[in-house]
């Protein structure tokens, strides 16, 4: 089940404008270029920002996401017809043989159920060609990012063309072991409507993720820092072995 920020049509249409800085994708683009990837699976593609950047470079891209409203936004963007969009998740993909599979931003942590998580790892493994690469990121629990999720530190106003000013902020609502739950608030000043979106992220320790990758048949290539967020994120790079 996708969060309202991704699944509510009004929120999905403004999502990119509320989070316009996608410099986090630069490292993924460099990795794709370095690997010479010609076919890429973008798991949790959302509104298609990364998938479309790849498609502009002539890469054959499949984007999969459980949020129909986000996919509709992605399809409507310039170049949207260059990407194969799939409504669903990585546990039930059609036959693929991609060079690279990715989960950018919070996509990995949005998968909180253990069975769905392992199913996603298996689905990505199956989609990769032998020797293909899987890369994704998760936040380092030790950084305790959720301690800064409050109105004071996150409040902002965005002027959205065709919509007007939108106030937004996030409130932490619960920390239950590895599960961190929070609520985004959105107020549309033009008509006074307030919408909310509840989200839960699962914070996994580095060793846990590495063990899960190994258990699902990957060879772990590297665990690195996100270059734009050192000390705050783990970036996992793993491959499907050439044999086995």
PDB file of C-alpha atoms in Angstrom:
ATOM      1  CA  UNK A   1       0.000   0.000   0.000  1.00  0.00           C
ATOM      2  CA  UNK A   2       1.522   3.297  -1.103  1.00  0.00           C
ATOM      3  CA  UNK A   3       1.514   6.346   1.176  1.00  0.00           C
ATOM      4  CA  UNK A   4      -0.951   9.149   0.398  1.00  0.00           C
ATOM      5  CA  UNK A   5       1.841  11.481  -0.753  1.00  0.00           C
ATOM      6  CA  UNK A   6       2.409   9.077  -3.629  1.00  0.00           C
ATOM      7  CA  UNK A   7      -1.148   7.830  -4.168  1.00  0.00           C
ATOM      8  CA  UNK A   8      -3.330  10.929  -3.750  1.00  0.00           C
ATOM      9  CA  UNK A   9      -3.556  12.609  -7.186  1.00  0.00           C
ATOM     10  CA  UNK A  10      -3.367  16.155  -5.800  1.00  0.00           C
ATOM     11  CA  UNK A  11      -0.278  15.366  -3.721  1.00  0.00           C
ATOM     12  CA  UNK A  12       1.387  13.281  -6.433  1.00  0.00           C
ATOM     13  CA  UNK A  13       1.122  16.194  -8.880  1.00  0.00           C
ATOM     14  CA  UNK A  14       3.089  18.531  -6.582  1.00  0.00           C
ATOM     15  CA  UNK A  15       5.536  15.981  -5.151  1.00  0.00           C
ATOM     16  CA  UNK A  16       8.482  16.919  -7.382  1.00  0.00           C
ATOM     17  CA  UNK A  17       8.095  20.630  -6.653  1.00  0.00           C
ATOM     18  CA  UNK A  18       8.098  20.033  -2.891  1.00  0.00           C
ATOM     19  CA  UNK A  19      11.345  18.064  -3.189  1.00  0.00           C
ATOM     20  CA  UNK A  20      13.144  19.621  -6.164  1.00  0.00           C
ATOM     21  CA  UNK A  21      16.766  18.879  -5.227  1.00  0.00           C
ATOM     22  CA  UNK A  22      17.531  15.420  -6.601  1.00  0.00           C
ATOM     23  CA  UNK A  23      21.286  15.676  -6.462  1.00  0.00           C
ATOM     24  CA  UNK A  24      21.164  12.301  -4.721  1.00  0.00           C
ATOM     25  CA  UNK A  25      20.578  10.756  -8.151  1.00  0.00           C
ATOM     26  CA  UNK A  26      23.910  11.908  -9.571  1.00  0.00           C
ATOM     27  CA  UNK A  27      25.795   8.999  -8.002  1.00  0.00           C
ATOM     28  CA  UNK A  28      23.315   6.520  -9.486  1.00  0.00           C
ATOM     29  CA  UNK A  29      23.725   8.073 -12.923  1.00  0.00           C
ATOM     30  CA  UNK A  30      27.501   7.867 -12.640  1.00  0.00           C
ATOM     31  CA  UNK A  31      27.245   4.229 -11.607  1.00  0.00           C
ATOM     32  CA  UNK A  32      24.976   3.412 -14.544  1.00  0.00           C
ATOM     33  CA  UNK A  33      27.376   5.156 -16.914  1.00  0.00           C
ATOM     34  CA  UNK A  34      30.389   3.406 -15.386  1.00  0.00           C
ATOM     35  CA  UNK A  35      28.757   0.013 -15.760  1.00  0.00           C
ATOM     36  CA  UNK A  36      27.683   0.747 -19.308  1.00  0.00           C
ATOM     37  CA  UNK A  37      24.148  -0.236 -18.304  1.00  0.00           C
ATOM     38  CA  UNK A  38      21.785  -0.364 -21.277  1.00  0.00           C
ATOM     39  CA  UNK A  39      18.788  -1.892 -19.480  1.00  0.00           C
ATOM     40  CA  UNK A  40      17.755  -0.685 -16.009  1.00  0.00           C
ATOM     41  CA  UNK A  41      14.990  -1.627 -13.585  1.00  0.00           C
ATOM     42  CA  UNK A  42      14.008   1.262 -11.279  1.00  0.00           C
ATOM     43  CA  UNK A  43      12.154  -0.211  -8.283  1.00  0.00           C
ATOM     44  CA  UNK A  44       9.957   2.313  -6.483  1.00  0.00           C
ATOM     45  CA  UNK A  45      10.272   4.737  -9.385  1.00  0.00           C
ATOM     46  CA  UNK A  46       7.641   7.139  -8.021  1.00  0.00           C
ATOM     47  CA  UNK A  47       7.075  10.089 -10.335  1.00  0.00           C
ATOM     48  CA  UNK A  48       9.797   8.830 -12.662  1.00  0.00           C
ATOM     49  CA  UNK A  49      12.580  11.379 -12.125  1.00  0.00           C
ATOM     50  CA  UNK A  50      15.441   8.877 -12.237  1.00  0.00           C
ATOM     51  CA  UNK A  51      13.869   6.658 -14.881  1.00  0.00           C
ATOM     52  CA  UNK A  52      13.439   9.616 -17.217  1.00  0.00           C
ATOM     53  CA  UNK A  53      17.003  10.821 -16.660  1.00  0.00           C
ATOM     54  CA  UNK A  54      18.188   7.387 -17.773  1.00  0.00           C
ATOM     55  CA  UNK A  55      15.820   7.306 -20.742  1.00  0.00           C
ATOM     56  CA  UNK A  56      17.206  10.672 -21.920  1.00  0.00           C
ATOM     57  CA  UNK A  57      20.588   8.923 -22.147  1.00  0.00           C
ATOM     58  CA  UNK A  58      19.165   6.226 -24.388  1.00  0.00           C
ATOM     59  CA  UNK A  59      18.855   3.601 -21.652  1.00  0.00           C
ATOM     60  CA  UNK A  60      16.009   1.089 -21.838  1.00  0.00           C
ATOM     61  CA  UNK A  61      14.186   1.564 -18.526  1.00  0.00           C
ATOM     62  CA  UNK A  62      11.461  -0.297 -16.657  1.00  0.00           C
ATOM     63  CA  UNK A  63       9.947   1.659 -13.766  1.00  0.00           C
ATOM     64  CA  UNK A  64       7.803  -0.149 -11.196  1.00  0.00           C
ATOM     65  CA  UNK A  65       5.830   1.421  -8.367  1.00  0.00           C
ATOM     66  CA  UNK A  66       2.734   0.523  -6.289  1.00  0.00           C
ATOM     67  CA  UNK A  67       1.361   4.104  -6.416  1.00  0.00           C
ATOM     68  CA  UNK A  68      -0.866   4.549  -9.442  1.00  0.00           C
ATOM     69  CA  UNK A  69      -1.124   8.341  -9.059  1.00  0.00           C
ATOM     70  CA  UNK A  70       2.669   8.712  -9.106  1.00  0.00           C
ATOM     71  CA  UNK A  71       2.911   6.568 -12.228  1.00  0.00           C
ATOM     72  CA  UNK A  72       0.307   8.734 -13.941  1.00  0.00           C
ATOM     73  CA  UNK A  73       2.456  11.787 -13.212  1.00  0.00           C
ATOM     74  CA  UNK A  74       5.504   9.954 -14.575  1.00  0.00           C
ATOM     75  CA  UNK A  75       3.727   8.888 -17.769  1.00  0.00           C
ATOM     76  CA  UNK A  76       2.586  12.458 -18.458  1.00  0.00           C
ATOM     77  CA  UNK A  77       6.094  13.955 -18.289  1.00  0.00           C
ATOM     78  CA  UNK A  78       8.090  14.713 -21.435  1.00  0.00           C
ATOM     79  CA  UNK A  79       9.746  11.470 -22.513  1.00  0.00           C
ATOM     80  CA  UNK A  80       7.330   9.385 -20.461  1.00  0.00           C
ATOM     81  CA  UNK A  81       6.616   7.216 -23.474  1.00  0.00           C
ATOM     82  CA  UNK A  82      10.268   6.081 -23.525  1.00  0.00           C
ATOM     83  CA  UNK A  83       9.882   4.162 -20.241  1.00  0.00           C
ATOM     84  CA  UNK A  84       7.975   0.956 -19.582  1.00  0.00           C
ATOM     85  CA  UNK A  85       5.892   1.714 -16.477  1.00  0.00           C
ATOM     86  CA  UNK A  86       4.557  -1.118 -14.321  1.00  0.00           C
ATOM     87  CA  UNK A  87       1.999  -0.679 -11.554  1.00  0.00           C
ATOM     88  CA  UNK A  88       3.077  -3.076  -8.813  1.00  0.00           C
ATOM     89  CA  UNK A  89       6.241  -4.099  -7.030  1.00  0.00           C
ATOM     90  CA  UNK A  90       9.356  -6.184  -7.530  1.00  0.00           C
ATOM     91  CA  UNK A  91       7.788  -9.350  -6.139  1.00  0.00           C
ATOM     92  CA  UNK A  92       5.745  -9.918  -9.319  1.00  0.00           C
ATOM     93  CA  UNK A  93       7.709  -8.696 -12.324  1.00  0.00           C
ATOM     94  CA  UNK A  94       7.504  -9.935 -15.892  1.00  0.00           C
ATOM     95  CA  UNK A  95      10.600 -11.719 -17.237  1.00  0.00           C
ATOM     96  CA  UNK A  96      13.482  -9.231 -17.481  1.00  0.00           C
ATOM     97  CA  UNK A  97      17.237  -9.330 -17.995  1.00  0.00           C
ATOM     98  CA  UNK A  98      18.545  -5.942 -16.895  1.00  0.00           C
ATOM     99  CA  UNK A  99      22.100  -4.777 -16.384  1.00  0.00           C
ATOM    100  CA  UNK A 100      21.241  -2.697 -13.333  1.00  0.00           C
ATOM    101  CA  UNK A 101      18.450  -2.609 -10.742  1.00  0.00           C
ATOM    102  CA  UNK A 102      18.043   0.367  -8.409  1.00  0.00           C
ATOM    103  CA  UNK A 103      16.075   1.570  -5.408  1.00  0.00           C
ATOM    104  CA  UNK A 104      16.777   5.264  -4.848  1.00  0.00           C
ATOM    105  CA  UNK A 105      15.858   7.586  -1.967  1.00  0.00           C
ATOM    106  CA  UNK A 106      13.579   5.924   0.631  1.00  0.00           C
ATOM    107  CA  UNK A 107      12.325   3.139  -1.637  1.00  0.00           C
ATOM    108  CA  UNK A 108      14.111   0.358   0.263  1.00  0.00           C
ATOM    109  CA  UNK A 109      13.037   1.590   3.687  1.00  0.00           C
ATOM    110  CA  UNK A 110       9.408   1.949   2.608  1.00  0.00           C
ATOM    111  CA  UNK A 111       9.334  -1.870   2.450  1.00  0.00           C
ATOM    112  CA  UNK A 112       8.716  -2.556   6.134  1.00  0.00           C
ATOM    113  CA  UNK A 113       7.336  -6.105   5.976  1.00  0.00           C
ATOM    114  CA  UNK A 114      10.052  -8.763   6.227  1.00  0.00           C
ATOM    115  CA  UNK A 115       8.477 -11.099   3.671  1.00  0.00           C
ATOM    116  CA  UNK A 116       7.971  -8.243   1.186  1.00  0.00           C
ATOM    117  CA  UNK A 117      11.578  -7.146   1.731  1.00  0.00           C
ATOM    118  CA  UNK A 118      13.003 -10.575   1.013  1.00  0.00           C
ATOM    119  CA  UNK A 119      10.604 -10.916  -1.915  1.00  0.00           C
ATOM    120  CA  UNK A 120      11.877  -7.620  -3.326  1.00  0.00           C
ATOM    121  CA  UNK A 121      15.488  -8.796  -3.084  1.00  0.00           C
ATOM    122  CA  UNK A 122      14.547 -12.029  -4.853  1.00  0.00           C
ATOM    123  CA  UNK A 123      12.596 -10.162  -7.522  1.00  0.00           C
ATOM    124  CA  UNK A 124      15.506  -7.855  -8.282  1.00  0.00           C
ATOM    125  CA  UNK A 125      17.879 -10.831  -8.391  1.00  0.00           C
ATOM    126  CA  UNK A 126      15.646 -12.621 -10.864  1.00  0.00           C
ATOM    127  CA  UNK A 127      15.349  -9.498 -13.039  1.00  0.00           C
ATOM    128  CA  UNK A 128      19.115  -9.054 -13.314  1.00  0.00           C
ATOM    129  CA  UNK A 129      21.159 -10.737 -15.988  1.00  0.00           C
ATOM    130  CA  UNK A 130      24.019 -12.868 -14.640  1.00  0.00           C
ATOM    131  CA  UNK A 131      26.719 -10.388 -13.666  1.00  0.00           C
ATOM    132  CA  UNK A 132      24.189  -7.564 -13.309  1.00  0.00           C
ATOM    133  CA  UNK A 133      24.324  -5.047 -10.458  1.00  0.00           C
ATOM    134  CA  UNK A 134      21.819  -4.096  -7.764  1.00  0.00           C
ATOM    135  CA  UNK A 135      22.297  -0.791  -5.921  1.00  0.00           C
ATOM    136  CA  UNK A 136      20.172   0.892  -3.273  1.00  0.00           C
ATOM    137  CA  UNK A 137      20.468   3.045  -0.174  1.00  0.00           C
ATOM    138  CA  UNK A 138      19.155   3.060   3.387  1.00  0.00           C
ATOM    139  CA  UNK A 139      19.611   5.581   6.167  1.00  0.00           C
ATOM    140  CA  UNK A 140      22.102   4.743   8.892  1.00  0.00           C
ATOM    141  CA  UNK A 141      20.077   4.228  12.113  1.00  0.00           C
ATOM    142  CA  UNK A 142      22.967   5.674  14.128  1.00  0.00           C
ATOM    143  CA  UNK A 143      22.359   9.112  12.574  1.00  0.00           C
ATOM    144  CA  UNK A 144      18.862   9.192  14.173  1.00  0.00           C
ATOM    145  CA  UNK A 145      17.465  11.430  11.424  1.00  0.00           C
ATOM    146  CA  UNK A 146      13.959  11.208  12.892  1.00  0.00           C
ATOM    147  CA  UNK A 147      14.974  13.411  15.829  1.00  0.00           C
ATOM    148  CA  UNK A 148      14.788  16.374  13.448  1.00  0.00           C
ATOM    149  CA  UNK A 149      11.358  15.528  12.050  1.00  0.00           C
ATOM    150  CA  UNK A 150       9.212  18.256  13.579  1.00  0.00           C
ATOM    151  CA  UNK A 151       7.365  21.357  12.397  1.00  0.00           C
ATOM    152  CA  UNK A 152      10.046  23.757  13.596  1.00  0.00           C
ATOM    153  CA  UNK A 153      12.823  22.171  11.540  1.00  0.00           C
ATOM    154  CA  UNK A 154      10.818  21.106   8.472  1.00  0.00           C
ATOM    155  CA  UNK A 155       8.189  23.808   7.857  1.00  0.00           C
ATOM    156  CA  UNK A 156       8.243  25.404   4.436  1.00  0.00           C
ATOM    157  CA  UNK A 157       6.042  27.172   1.897  1.00  0.00           C
ATOM    158  CA  UNK A 158       6.278  26.306  -1.793  1.00  0.00           C
ATOM    159  CA  UNK A 159       4.691  28.346  -4.575  1.00  0.00           C
ATOM    160  CA  UNK A 160       3.363  25.710  -6.983  1.00  0.00           C
ATOM    161  CA  UNK A 161       2.492  26.953 -10.492  1.00  0.00           C
ATOM    162  CA  UNK A 162      -1.211  26.513 -11.155  1.00  0.00           C
ATOM    163  CA  UNK A 163      -1.884  25.600  -7.526  1.00  0.00           C
ATOM    164  CA  UNK A 164      -0.627  28.457  -5.382  1.00  0.00           C
ATOM    165  CA  UNK A 165       1.266  28.348  -2.117  1.00  0.00           C
ATOM    166  CA  UNK A 166       1.455  25.042  -0.248  1.00  0.00           C
ATOM    167  CA  UNK A 167       2.595  24.828   3.358  1.00  0.00           C
ATOM    168  CA  UNK A 168       4.282  21.574   4.368  1.00  0.00           C
ATOM    169  CA  UNK A 169       5.938  20.090   7.425  1.00  0.00           C
ATOM    170  CA  UNK A 170       6.515  16.711   9.061  1.00  0.00           C
ATOM    171  CA  UNK A 171       5.835  15.458  12.594  1.00  0.00           C
ATOM    172  CA  UNK A 172       7.344  12.324  14.093  1.00  0.00           C
ATOM    173  CA  UNK A 173       4.560  10.164  15.511  1.00  0.00           C
ATOM    174  CA  UNK A 174       6.173   6.933  16.743  1.00  0.00           C
ATOM    175  CA  UNK A 175       9.460   5.066  17.044  1.00  0.00           C
ATOM    176  CA  UNK A 176       8.943   1.337  17.592  1.00  0.00           C
ATOM    177  CA  UNK A 177      12.260  -0.485  17.375  1.00  0.00           C
ATOM    178  CA  UNK A 178      13.408  -0.301  13.737  1.00  0.00           C
ATOM    179  CA  UNK A 179      10.092   1.239  12.595  1.00  0.00           C
ATOM    180  CA  UNK A 180       9.835   5.030  12.460  1.00  0.00           C
ATOM    181  CA  UNK A 181       6.429   6.546  11.677  1.00  0.00           C
ATOM    182  CA  UNK A 182       5.787  10.164  10.751  1.00  0.00           C
ATOM    183  CA  UNK A 183       3.065  12.370   9.276  1.00  0.00           C
ATOM    184  CA  UNK A 184       3.464  14.944   6.530  1.00  0.00           C
ATOM    185  CA  UNK A 185       1.037  17.876   6.515  1.00  0.00           C
ATOM    186  CA  UNK A 186       0.116  19.843   3.395  1.00  0.00           C
ATOM    187  CA  UNK A 187      -2.036  22.973   3.451  1.00  0.00           C
ATOM    188  CA  UNK A 188      -3.216  24.416   0.137  1.00  0.00           C
ATOM    189  CA  UNK A 189      -3.612  28.129   0.832  1.00  0.00           C
ATOM    190  CA  UNK A 190      -5.752  28.728  -2.251  1.00  0.00           C
ATOM    191  CA  UNK A 191      -8.685  26.738  -0.875  1.00  0.00           C
ATOM    192  CA  UNK A 192      -7.607  25.910   2.695  1.00  0.00           C
ATOM    193  CA  UNK A 193      -7.576  22.164   2.151  1.00  0.00           C
ATOM    194  CA  UNK A 194      -5.233  20.265   4.444  1.00  0.00           C
ATOM    195  CA  UNK A 195      -4.071  16.790   3.455  1.00  0.00           C
ATOM    196  CA  UNK A 196      -1.890  14.450   5.473  1.00  0.00           C
ATOM    197  CA  UNK A 197       0.252  11.464   4.561  1.00  0.00           C
ATOM    198  CA  UNK A 198       1.442   8.891   7.097  1.00  0.00           C
ATOM    199  CA  UNK A 199       4.623   6.969   6.382  1.00  0.00           C
ATOM    200  CA  UNK A 200       6.666   4.294   8.126  1.00  0.00           C
ATOM    201  CA  UNK A 201      10.307   3.567   7.354  1.00  0.00           C
ATOM    202  CA  UNK A 202      12.207   0.498   8.495  1.00  0.00           C
ATOM    203  CA  UNK A 203      15.729   1.232   9.662  1.00  0.00           C
ATOM    204  CA  UNK A 204      17.966  -1.775   9.008  1.00  0.00           C
ATOM    205  CA  UNK A 205      21.482  -2.125  10.334  1.00  0.00           C
ATOM    206  CA  UNK A 206      24.264  -2.482   7.787  1.00  0.00           C
ATOM    207  CA  UNK A 207      25.017  -6.068   8.837  1.00  0.00           C
ATOM    208  CA  UNK A 208      21.354  -7.047   8.525  1.00  0.00           C
ATOM    209  CA  UNK A 209      21.118  -5.818   4.940  1.00  0.00           C
ATOM    210  CA  UNK A 210      24.404  -7.430   3.955  1.00  0.00           C
ATOM    211  CA  UNK A 211      23.236 -10.760   5.418  1.00  0.00           C
ATOM    212  CA  UNK A 212      19.909 -10.518   3.566  1.00  0.00           C
ATOM    213  CA  UNK A 213      21.681  -9.873   0.260  1.00  0.00           C
ATOM    214  CA  UNK A 214      23.965 -12.856   0.762  1.00  0.00           C
ATOM    215  CA  UNK A 215      21.028 -15.077   1.731  1.00  0.00           C
ATOM    216  CA  UNK A 216      19.244 -14.170  -1.516  1.00  0.00           C
ATOM    217  CA  UNK A 217      22.202 -15.167  -3.676  1.00  0.00           C
ATOM    218  CA  UNK A 218      23.965 -11.851  -4.247  1.00  0.00           C
ATOM    219  CA  UNK A 219      27.669 -11.192  -4.099  1.00  0.00           C
ATOM    220  CA  UNK A 220      28.221  -8.025  -2.073  1.00  0.00           C
ATOM    221  CA  UNK A 221      30.558  -5.747  -3.997  1.00  0.00           C
ATOM    222  CA  UNK A 222      30.696  -2.762  -1.673  1.00  0.00           C
ATOM    223  CA  UNK A 223      28.915  -0.879   1.083  1.00  0.00           C
ATOM    224  CA  UNK A 224      29.718   2.812   0.800  1.00  0.00           C
ATOM    225  CA  UNK A 225      28.630   6.255   2.002  1.00  0.00           C
ATOM    226  CA  UNK A 226      26.264   8.300  -0.091  1.00  0.00           C
ATOM    227  CA  UNK A 227      28.698  10.912  -1.491  1.00  0.00           C
ATOM    228  CA  UNK A 228      26.316  13.810  -0.818  1.00  0.00           C
ATOM    229  CA  UNK A 229      25.347  12.578   2.684  1.00  0.00           C
ATOM    230  CA  UNK A 230      28.452  11.106   4.327  1.00  0.00           C
ATOM    231  CA  UNK A 231      27.814   9.383   7.633  1.00  0.00           C
ATOM    232  CA  UNK A 232      24.039   9.383   7.089  1.00  0.00           C
ATOM    233  CA  UNK A 233      23.375   6.702   4.465  1.00  0.00           C
ATOM    234  CA  UNK A 234      24.533   3.226   3.507  1.00  0.00           C
ATOM    235  CA  UNK A 235      24.732   2.513  -0.222  1.00  0.00           C
ATOM    236  CA  UNK A 236      24.797  -1.190  -1.029  1.00  0.00           C
ATOM    237  CA  UNK A 237      26.249  -2.449  -4.309  1.00  0.00           C
ATOM    238  CA  UNK A 238      25.743  -6.143  -5.035  1.00  0.00           C
ATOM    239  CA  UNK A 239      25.823  -8.378  -8.087  1.00  0.00           C
ATOM    240  CA  UNK A 240      24.054 -11.443  -9.347  1.00  0.00           C
ATOM    241  CA  UNK A 241      26.861 -14.008  -9.843  1.00  0.00           C
ATOM    242  CA  UNK A 242      27.699 -15.052 -13.370  1.00  0.00           C
ATOM    243  CA  UNK A 243      26.925 -18.623 -12.349  1.00  0.00           C
ATOM    244  CA  UNK A 244      24.485 -20.022  -9.847  1.00  0.00           C
TER     245      UNK A 244
END
